[in-house]
PDB file of C-alpha atoms in Angstrom:
ATOM      1  CA  MET A   1     -46.274  22.946 -62.506  1.00  0.00           C
ATOM      2  CA  SER A   2     -43.922  21.427 -59.978  1.00  0.00           C
ATOM      3  CA  GLY A   3     -44.838  17.943 -58.908  1.00  0.00           C
ATOM      4  CA  GLN A   4     -45.879  17.093 -62.485  1.00  0.00           C
ATOM      5  CA  ASN A   5     -43.573  14.145 -62.558  1.00  0.00           C
ATOM      6  CA  SER A   6     -44.857  12.491 -59.521  1.00  0.00           C
ATOM      7  CA  LYS A   7     -48.363  13.278 -60.486  1.00  0.00           C
ATOM      8  CA  SER A   8     -47.717  11.616 -63.874  1.00  0.00           C
ATOM      9  CA  GLN A   9     -46.187   8.636 -62.201  1.00  0.00           C
ATOM     10  CA  ASN A  10     -49.131   8.146 -60.049  1.00  0.00           C
ATOM     11  CA  HIS A  11     -51.597   8.460 -62.968  1.00  0.00           C
ATOM     12  CA  GLN A  12     -49.671   5.851 -64.928  1.00  0.00           C
ATOM     13  CA  ASP A  13     -50.628   3.389 -62.354  1.00  0.00           C
ATOM     14  CA  HIS A  14     -54.172   3.892 -63.354  1.00  0.00           C
ATOM     15  CA  LEU A  15     -53.494   3.223 -67.169  1.00  0.00           C
ATOM     16  CA  PRO A  16     -51.372   0.187 -67.532  1.00  0.00           C
ATOM     17  CA  ASN A  17     -50.609  -0.924 -70.947  1.00  0.00           C
ATOM     18  CA  MET A  18     -52.703   1.684 -72.321  1.00  0.00           C
ATOM     19  CA  PRO A  19     -52.519   1.859 -76.173  1.00  0.00           C
ATOM     20  CA  ALA A  20     -51.911   5.178 -77.792  1.00  0.00           C
ATOM     21  CA  ILE A  21     -54.800   7.633 -77.501  1.00  0.00           C
ATOM     22  CA  LYS A  22     -56.073   8.933 -80.633  1.00  0.00           C
ATOM     23  CA  TYR A  23     -56.423  12.646 -81.094  1.00  0.00           C
ATOM     24  CA  LEU A  24     -59.182  14.477 -83.347  1.00  0.00           C
ATOM     25  CA  ALA A  25     -58.351  17.157 -85.811  1.00  0.00           C
ATOM     26  CA  ALA A  26     -60.650  20.224 -85.654  1.00  0.00           C
ATOM     27  CA  LYS A  27     -62.802  18.955 -88.535  1.00  0.00           C
ATOM     28  CA  ALA A  28     -63.203  15.505 -87.054  1.00  0.00           C
ATOM     29  CA  ALA A  29     -64.160  17.003 -83.729  1.00  0.00           C
ATOM     30  CA  GLN A  30     -66.954  18.928 -85.422  1.00  0.00           C
ATOM     31  CA  GLN A  31     -68.099  15.998 -87.137  1.00  0.00           C
ATOM     32  CA  LEU A  32     -68.150  13.966 -83.760  1.00  0.00           C
ATOM     33  CA  ASP A  33     -70.241  16.548 -82.022  1.00  0.00           C
ATOM     34  CA  LYS A  34     -72.710  16.359 -84.910  1.00  0.00           C
ATOM     35  CA  GLU A  35     -72.659  12.673 -84.678  1.00  0.00           C
ATOM     36  CA  LEU A  36     -73.284  12.762 -80.785  1.00  0.00           C
ATOM     37  CA  MET A  37     -76.237  15.128 -81.520  1.00  0.00           C
ATOM     38  CA  SER A  38     -77.721  12.964 -84.359  1.00  0.00           C
ATOM     39  CA  THR A  39     -77.075   9.234 -83.944  1.00  0.00           C
ATOM     40  CA  GLY A  40     -76.266   9.626 -80.333  1.00  0.00           C
ATOM     41  CA  GLY A  41     -79.353  11.423 -79.285  1.00  0.00           C
ATOM     42  CA  PHE A  42     -77.716  14.281 -77.290  1.00  0.00           C
ATOM     43  CA  SER A  43     -78.776  17.880 -77.199  1.00  0.00           C
ATOM     44  CA  ILE A  44     -76.225  20.729 -77.121  1.00  0.00           C
ATOM     45  CA  ASP A  45     -77.516  21.406 -73.611  1.00  0.00           C
ATOM     46  CA  GLN A  46     -76.542  18.027 -72.601  1.00  0.00           C
ATOM     47  CA  LEU A  47     -73.178  18.129 -74.144  1.00  0.00           C
ATOM     48  CA  MET A  48     -72.415  21.452 -72.458  1.00  0.00           C
ATOM     49  CA  GLU A  49     -73.652  20.114 -69.067  1.00  0.00           C
ATOM     50  CA  LEU A  50     -71.435  17.139 -69.372  1.00  0.00           C
ATOM     51  CA  ALA A  51     -68.349  19.203 -70.618  1.00  0.00           C
ATOM     52  CA  GLY A  52     -68.943  21.611 -67.675  1.00  0.00           C
ATOM     53  CA  LEU A  53     -69.146  18.955 -65.178  1.00  0.00           C
ATOM     54  CA  SER A  54     -65.794  17.565 -66.302  1.00  0.00           C
ATOM     55  CA  VAL A  55     -64.071  20.939 -66.072  1.00  0.00           C
ATOM     56  CA  ALA A  56     -65.353  21.354 -62.545  1.00  0.00           C
ATOM     57  CA  ALA A  57     -64.035  17.792 -61.805  1.00  0.00           C
ATOM     58  CA  ALA A  58     -60.605  18.735 -63.121  1.00  0.00           C
ATOM     59  CA  VAL A  59     -60.490  21.890 -60.984  1.00  0.00           C
ATOM     60  CA  MET A  60     -61.142  19.784 -58.020  1.00  0.00           C
ATOM     61  CA  LYS A  61     -58.079  17.566 -58.919  1.00  0.00           C
ATOM     62  CA  LEU A  62     -55.854  20.530 -59.493  1.00  0.00           C
ATOM     63  CA  GLN A  63     -57.055  22.888 -56.695  1.00  0.00           C
ATOM     64  CA  PRO A  64     -58.321  21.037 -53.483  1.00  0.00           C
ATOM     65  CA  LYS A  65     -60.631  23.275 -51.547  1.00  0.00           C
ATOM     66  CA  GLU A  66     -58.099  23.262 -48.426  1.00  0.00           C
ATOM     67  CA  LYS A  67     -55.664  25.103 -50.721  1.00  0.00           C
ATOM     68  CA  GLY A  68     -57.998  27.806 -51.890  1.00  0.00           C
ATOM     69  CA  LYS A  69     -61.738  27.938 -53.011  1.00  0.00           C
ATOM     70  CA  ARG A  70     -61.612  31.077 -55.176  1.00  0.00           C
ATOM     71  CA  ILE A  71     -62.020  30.192 -58.807  1.00  0.00           C
ATOM     72  CA  LEU A  72     -62.072  32.770 -61.631  1.00  0.00           C
ATOM     73  CA  VAL A  73     -63.980  31.507 -64.698  1.00  0.00           C
ATOM     74  CA  VAL A  74     -63.229  33.509 -67.878  1.00  0.00           C
ATOM     75  CA  ALA A  75     -65.941  32.632 -70.439  1.00  0.00           C
ATOM     76  CA  GLY A  76     -65.707  33.322 -74.047  1.00  0.00           C
ATOM     77  CA  PRO A  77     -68.542  34.027 -76.594  1.00  0.00           C
ATOM     78  CA  GLY A  78     -69.415  30.512 -77.766  1.00  0.00           C
ATOM     79  CA  ASN A  79     -69.793  26.941 -76.602  1.00  0.00           C
ATOM     80  CA  ASN A  80     -66.445  26.918 -74.796  1.00  0.00           C
ATOM     81  CA  GLY A  81     -67.733  30.019 -72.652  1.00  0.00           C
ATOM     82  CA  GLY A  82     -70.981  27.906 -72.063  1.00  0.00           C
ATOM     83  CA  ASP A  83     -68.732  24.987 -70.682  1.00  0.00           C
ATOM     84  CA  GLY A  84     -67.182  27.554 -68.389  1.00  0.00           C
ATOM     85  CA  LEU A  85     -70.563  28.857 -67.095  1.00  0.00           C
ATOM     86  CA  VAL A  86     -71.826  25.253 -66.616  1.00  0.00           C
ATOM     87  CA  ALA A  87     -68.458  24.526 -64.715  1.00  0.00           C
ATOM     88  CA  SER A  88     -69.120  27.575 -62.562  1.00  0.00           C
ATOM     89  CA  ARG A  89     -72.519  26.287 -61.268  1.00  0.00           C
ATOM     90  CA  HIS A  90     -70.926  22.816 -60.419  1.00  0.00           C
ATOM     91  CA  LEU A  91     -67.948  24.403 -58.715  1.00  0.00           C
ATOM     92  CA  TRP A  92     -70.445  26.397 -56.416  1.00  0.00           C
ATOM     93  CA  HIS A  93     -72.234  23.125 -55.515  1.00  0.00           C
ATOM     94  CA  PHE A  94     -68.950  21.522 -54.747  1.00  0.00           C
ATOM     95  CA  GLY A  95     -68.169  24.156 -52.329  1.00  0.00           C
ATOM     96  CA  TYR A  96     -66.037  26.434 -54.229  1.00  0.00           C
ATOM     97  CA  GLU A  97     -66.410  30.390 -54.646  1.00  0.00           C
ATOM     98  CA  PRO A  98     -66.412  30.956 -58.400  1.00  0.00           C
ATOM     99  CA  THR A  99     -66.457  34.259 -59.941  1.00  0.00           C
ATOM    100  CA  VAL A 100     -67.305  34.674 -63.670  1.00  0.00           C
ATOM    101  CA  PHE A 101     -65.787  37.215 -66.119  1.00  0.00           C
ATOM    102  CA  TYR A 102     -68.138  36.934 -69.245  1.00  0.00           C
ATOM    103  CA  PRO A 103     -67.064  40.105 -71.376  1.00  0.00           C
ATOM    104  CA  LYS A 104     -68.935  39.246 -74.581  1.00  0.00           C
ATOM    105  CA  PRO A 105     -72.035  37.244 -73.655  1.00  0.00           C
ATOM    106  CA  THR A 106     -73.530  34.966 -76.287  1.00  0.00           C
ATOM    107  CA  LYS A 107     -77.197  35.648 -77.199  1.00  0.00           C
ATOM    108  CA  GLY A 108     -79.546  32.841 -77.038  1.00  0.00           C
ATOM    109  CA  ASP A 109     -82.070  31.096 -74.818  1.00  0.00           C
ATOM    110  CA  LEU A 110     -79.450  28.464 -73.593  1.00  0.00           C
ATOM    111  CA  TYR A 111     -76.762  31.144 -72.585  1.00  0.00           C
ATOM    112  CA  GLU A 112     -79.346  33.255 -70.907  1.00  0.00           C
ATOM    113  CA  ARG A 113     -80.580  30.240 -68.848  1.00  0.00           C
ATOM    114  CA  LEU A 114     -77.126  29.380 -67.770  1.00  0.00           C
ATOM    115  CA  CYS A 115     -76.522  32.934 -66.585  1.00  0.00           C
ATOM    116  CA  VAL A 116     -79.757  32.984 -64.734  1.00  0.00           C
ATOM    117  CA  GLN A 117     -78.748  29.718 -62.853  1.00  0.00           C
ATOM    118  CA  LEU A 118     -75.609  31.424 -61.758  1.00  0.00           C
ATOM    119  CA  HIS A 119     -77.402  34.599 -60.782  1.00  0.00           C
ATOM    120  CA  GLU A 120     -79.747  32.425 -58.662  1.00  0.00           C
ATOM    121  CA  LEU A 121     -76.674  31.078 -56.694  1.00  0.00           C
ATOM    122  CA  LYS A 122     -75.372  34.648 -56.286  1.00  0.00           C
ATOM    123  CA  ILE A 123     -72.389  33.763 -58.179  1.00  0.00           C
ATOM    124  CA  PRO A 124     -70.581  37.191 -58.877  1.00  0.00           C
ATOM    125  CA  PHE A 125     -70.077  38.488 -62.440  1.00  0.00           C
ATOM    126  CA  VAL A 126     -67.244  40.981 -62.758  1.00  0.00           C
ATOM    127  CA  ASP A 127     -66.849  43.544 -65.446  1.00  0.00           C
ATOM    128  CA  ASP A 128     -63.083  43.807 -64.943  1.00  0.00           C
ATOM    129  CA  MET A 129     -60.904  40.902 -64.641  1.00  0.00           C
ATOM    130  CA  TYR A 130     -57.876  42.531 -63.330  1.00  0.00           C
ATOM    131  CA  PRO A 131     -58.765  42.933 -59.712  1.00  0.00           C
ATOM    132  CA  ALA A 132     -60.175  39.398 -59.960  1.00  0.00           C
ATOM    133  CA  ILE A 133     -57.307  37.875 -61.416  1.00  0.00           C
ATOM    134  CA  ASP A 134     -55.101  39.035 -58.374  1.00  0.00           C
ATOM    135  CA  ASN A 135     -57.696  37.746 -55.862  1.00  0.00           C
ATOM    136  CA  THR A 136     -58.286  34.187 -56.894  1.00  0.00           C
ATOM    137  CA  ASP A 137     -56.614  30.870 -56.306  1.00  0.00           C
ATOM    138  CA  HIS A 138     -57.165  29.249 -59.783  1.00  0.00           C
ATOM    139  CA  ILE A 139     -58.277  30.386 -63.186  1.00  0.00           C
ATOM    140  CA  VAL A 140     -60.426  28.519 -65.752  1.00  0.00           C
ATOM    141  CA  ASP A 141     -59.666  29.491 -69.353  1.00  0.00           C
ATOM    142  CA  ALA A 142     -62.952  28.991 -71.192  1.00  0.00           C
ATOM    143  CA  ILE A 143     -62.439  31.607 -73.906  1.00  0.00           C
ATOM    144  CA  PHE A 144     -62.080  29.587 -77.116  1.00  0.00           C
ATOM    145  CA  GLY A 145     -62.366  25.965 -77.987  1.00  0.00           C
ATOM    146  CA  PHE A 146     -61.952  23.673 -81.019  1.00  0.00           C
ATOM    147  CA  SER A 147     -63.710  25.993 -83.459  1.00  0.00           C
ATOM    148  CA  PHE A 148     -61.372  28.838 -82.928  1.00  0.00           C
ATOM    149  CA  SER A 149     -59.464  30.165 -85.950  1.00  0.00           C
ATOM    150  CA  GLY A 150     -58.367  33.541 -87.322  1.00  0.00           C
ATOM    151  CA  GLU A 151     -57.857  36.817 -85.544  1.00  0.00           C
ATOM    152  CA  ILE A 152     -58.246  37.307 -81.915  1.00  0.00           C
ATOM    153  CA  ARG A 153     -60.606  40.161 -81.631  1.00  0.00           C
ATOM    154  CA  GLU A 154     -61.391  42.702 -78.903  1.00  0.00           C
ATOM    155  CA  PRO A 155     -61.622  42.523 -76.035  1.00  0.00           C
ATOM    156  CA  PHE A 156     -59.712  39.229 -75.878  1.00  0.00           C
ATOM    157  CA  PRO A 157     -56.089  40.172 -76.781  1.00  0.00           C
ATOM    158  CA  ASN A 158     -55.602  41.834 -73.416  1.00  0.00           C
ATOM    159  CA  ILE A 159     -57.333  39.138 -71.630  1.00  0.00           C
ATOM    160  CA  ILE A 160     -55.208  36.336 -73.056  1.00  0.00           C
ATOM    161  CA  SER A 161     -52.083  38.622 -72.296  1.00  0.00           C
ATOM    162  CA  ALA A 162     -53.192  38.742 -68.717  1.00  0.00           C
ATOM    163  CA  LEU A 163     -53.669  34.899 -68.594  1.00  0.00           C
ATOM    164  CA  LYS A 164     -50.086  34.436 -70.009  1.00  0.00           C
ATOM    165  CA  SER A 165     -48.448  36.652 -67.584  1.00  0.00           C
ATOM    166  CA  THR A 166     -50.363  35.826 -64.329  1.00  0.00           C
ATOM    167  CA  LYS A 167     -48.619  33.604 -61.583  1.00  0.00           C
ATOM    168  CA  THR A 168     -52.019  32.094 -60.712  1.00  0.00           C
ATOM    169  CA  PRO A 169     -52.470  28.602 -62.104  1.00  0.00           C
ATOM    170  CA  VAL A 170     -54.545  28.364 -65.313  1.00  0.00           C
ATOM    171  CA  LEU A 171     -56.675  25.385 -66.503  1.00  0.00           C
ATOM    172  CA  SER A 172     -57.654  25.663 -70.320  1.00  0.00           C
ATOM    173  CA  VAL A 173     -60.778  24.107 -71.745  1.00  0.00           C
ATOM    174  CA  ASP A 174     -60.176  21.896 -74.790  1.00  0.00           C
ATOM    175  CA  ALA A 175     -57.457  24.156 -76.033  1.00  0.00           C
ATOM    176  CA  PRO A 176     -55.394  27.010 -74.494  1.00  0.00           C
ATOM    177  CA  SER A 177     -57.089  30.006 -75.789  1.00  0.00           C
ATOM    178  CA  SER A 178     -55.318  31.661 -78.899  1.00  0.00           C
ATOM    179  CA  TRP A 179     -53.879  28.160 -79.893  1.00  0.00           C
ATOM    180  CA  THR A 180     -55.277  26.599 -83.090  1.00  0.00           C
ATOM    181  CA  ILE A 181     -56.625  23.215 -82.676  1.00  0.00           C
ATOM    182  CA  ASP A 182     -54.429  21.625 -85.550  1.00  0.00           C
ATOM    183  CA  ASN A 183     -51.318  23.749 -85.520  1.00  0.00           C
ATOM    184  CA  GLY A 184     -50.977  24.580 -81.814  1.00  0.00           C
ATOM    185  CA  PRO A 185     -49.646  27.729 -80.161  1.00  0.00           C
ATOM    186  CA  PRO A 186     -49.341  31.073 -82.135  1.00  0.00           C
ATOM    187  CA  THR A 187     -45.932  32.378 -83.069  1.00  0.00           C
ATOM    188  CA  SER A 188     -46.964  36.018 -82.673  1.00  0.00           C
ATOM    189  CA  GLY A 189     -49.640  38.194 -81.066  1.00  0.00           C
ATOM    190  CA  PRO A 190     -51.000  38.047 -77.481  1.00  0.00           C
ATOM    191  CA  GLY A 191     -51.020  34.266 -77.347  1.00  0.00           C
ATOM    192  CA  GLU A 192     -47.496  33.781 -78.215  1.00  0.00           C
ATOM    193  CA  GLY A 193     -45.962  32.078 -75.250  1.00  0.00           C
ATOM    194  CA  PHE A 194     -49.109  31.297 -73.407  1.00  0.00           C
ATOM    195  CA  MET A 195     -48.752  27.810 -71.751  1.00  0.00           C
ATOM    196  CA  PRO A 196     -51.338  27.030 -68.989  1.00  0.00           C
ATOM    197  CA  ASN A 197     -50.555  25.010 -66.128  1.00  0.00           C
ATOM    198  CA  ALA A 198     -53.220  22.334 -67.103  1.00  0.00           C
ATOM    199  CA  LEU A 199     -55.552  21.267 -70.110  1.00  0.00           C
ATOM    200  CA  ILE A 200     -58.647  19.501 -69.982  1.00  0.00           C
ATOM    201  CA  SER A 201     -59.479  17.860 -73.413  1.00  0.00           C
ATOM    202  CA  LEU A 202     -63.139  17.112 -73.946  1.00  0.00           C
ATOM    203  CA  THR A 203     -64.403  13.899 -75.557  1.00  0.00           C
ATOM    204  CA  ALA A 204     -60.971  13.415 -77.210  1.00  0.00           C
ATOM    205  CA  PRO A 205     -57.687  15.170 -77.316  1.00  0.00           C
ATOM    206  CA  LYS A 206     -56.989  17.422 -80.236  1.00  0.00           C
ATOM    207  CA  PRO A 207     -53.618  17.883 -82.167  1.00  0.00           C
ATOM    208  CA  CYS A 208     -52.494  20.826 -80.277  1.00  0.00           C
ATOM    209  CA  VAL A 209     -51.741  18.605 -77.433  1.00  0.00           C
ATOM    210  CA  GLU A 210     -48.493  17.864 -79.165  1.00  0.00           C
ATOM    211  CA  TRP A 211     -47.259  21.129 -78.173  1.00  0.00           C
ATOM    212  CA  PHE A 212     -48.741  21.180 -74.536  1.00  0.00           C
ATOM    213  CA  GLN A 213     -46.358  20.741 -71.530  1.00  0.00           C
ATOM    214  CA  GLY A 214     -48.581  20.866 -68.458  1.00  0.00           C
ATOM    215  CA  ARG A 215     -50.966  18.341 -66.844  1.00  0.00           C
ATOM    216  CA  HIS A 216     -53.455  16.938 -69.181  1.00  0.00           C
ATOM    217  CA  PHE A 217     -56.914  15.571 -68.350  1.00  0.00           C
ATOM    218  CA  LEU A 218     -59.636  14.111 -70.474  1.00  0.00           C
ATOM    219  CA  GLY A 219     -63.317  14.545 -69.805  1.00  0.00           C
ATOM    220  CA  GLY A 220     -66.487  13.145 -71.729  1.00  0.00           C
ATOM    221  CA  ARG A 221     -67.433   9.963 -70.252  1.00  0.00           C
ATOM    222  CA  PHE A 222     -70.563   9.521 -72.312  1.00  0.00           C
ATOM    223  CA  VAL A 223     -69.474   8.585 -75.727  1.00  0.00           C
ATOM    224  CA  PRO A 224     -71.429   5.389 -76.906  1.00  0.00           C
ATOM    225  CA  PRO A 225     -69.406   2.549 -78.173  1.00  0.00           C
ATOM    226  CA  GLY A 226     -70.856   2.622 -81.716  1.00  0.00           C
ATOM    227  CA  ILE A 227     -69.562   6.213 -82.192  1.00  0.00           C
ATOM    228  CA  VAL A 228     -66.178   5.195 -80.613  1.00  0.00           C
ATOM    229  CA  GLU A 229     -65.974   2.526 -83.142  1.00  0.00           C
ATOM    230  CA  LYS A 230     -67.167   4.722 -86.072  1.00  0.00           C
ATOM    231  CA  PHE A 231     -64.547   7.347 -85.397  1.00  0.00           C
ATOM    232  CA  GLY A 232     -61.788   4.785 -84.338  1.00  0.00           C
ATOM    233  CA  LEU A 233     -61.286   6.535 -81.047  1.00  0.00           C
ATOM    234  CA  VAL A 234     -58.892   5.006 -78.546  1.00  0.00           C
ATOM    235  CA  LEU A 235     -60.007   6.443 -75.102  1.00  0.00           C
ATOM    236  CA  PRO A 236     -58.725   5.471 -71.605  1.00  0.00           C
ATOM    237  CA  GLU A 237     -60.932   3.936 -68.885  1.00  0.00           C
ATOM    238  CA  TYR A 238     -62.553   6.249 -66.320  1.00  0.00           C
ATOM    239  CA  PRO A 239     -61.884   4.759 -63.036  1.00  0.00           C
ATOM    240  CA  GLY A 240     -64.851   4.278 -60.460  1.00  0.00           C
ATOM    241  CA  ALA A 241     -67.291   7.210 -60.814  1.00  0.00           C
ATOM    242  CA  GLU A 242     -64.678   9.657 -62.106  1.00  0.00           C
ATOM    243  CA  GLN A 243     -65.729  12.272 -64.697  1.00  0.00           C
ATOM    244  CA  VAL A 244     -62.110  12.990 -65.643  1.00  0.00           C
ATOM    245  CA  VAL A 245     -59.042  10.899 -66.135  1.00  0.00           C
ATOM    246  CA  GLU A 246     -55.446  12.250 -66.148  1.00  0.00           C
ATOM    247  CA  ILE A 247     -53.624  11.494 -69.346  1.00  0.00           C
ATOM    248  CA  THR A 248     -50.308  13.487 -68.647  1.00  0.00           C
ATOM    249  CA  GLY A 249     -47.437  11.670 -70.470  1.00  0.00           C
ATOM    250  CA  GLU A 250     -49.712   9.238 -72.363  1.00  0.00           C
ATOM    251  CA  LYS A 251     -48.725   8.227 -75.962  1.00  0.00           C
ATOM    252  CA  MET A 252     -50.812  10.137 -78.552  1.00  0.00           C
ATOM    253  CA  GLU A 253     -51.422   9.313 -82.174  1.00  0.00           C
ATOM    254  CA  LYS A 254     -53.370  11.005 -84.934  1.00  0.00           C
ATOM    255  CA  LEU A 255     -56.375   9.335 -86.319  1.00  0.00           C
TER     256      LEU A 255
END
């Protein structure tokens, strides 16, 4: 996380006089997703594709290929894991060497097709993350997203403990896994003390960002103006053709 201040200063040049970005509580985030799939006309496939593309774009910012192409994607059993699977495909097309650890695959046509796409690219799936975690340049934590609550069940306690203790940089998707969206990091259990190097919030930041201390990106360049207005969102401009924008150090306010 060294260099964070200089990176933050550079990104501040992109967002002059930016009003406070609004973050969404877990319930509001769920309502926003429903709105995108009803009024907005998006399918779950489209939202997952756009989210995964944003994750891959954030990896490119954090881990330039000349500094190492090996990316370990740790995918969970829900939509957050699906975002990780999509990101793996995009990373392969961007010239990286992704490896996927998917210990509890989600049943259903969508997830099966995502896996087929990765198998067609010969992206390796590993059964044990522990050799892989020592032989990678960057890790994507796509285990739990904004719908997570309650107890962490097997096999994930040991996985999150490994993410917490590794020296390899970690990018978490939408929330550091084991954190609750509204109340931030846990005070006990395997996730206690887990602070990834970077976080990518999807569509809009969530309240847990108040506790986050690393580099922070936002992805989700697709929300139509009517939905932005309905939910009272305040979002930054995405420069050029960028799919993500760094918002480290930006002011945040609850809706």
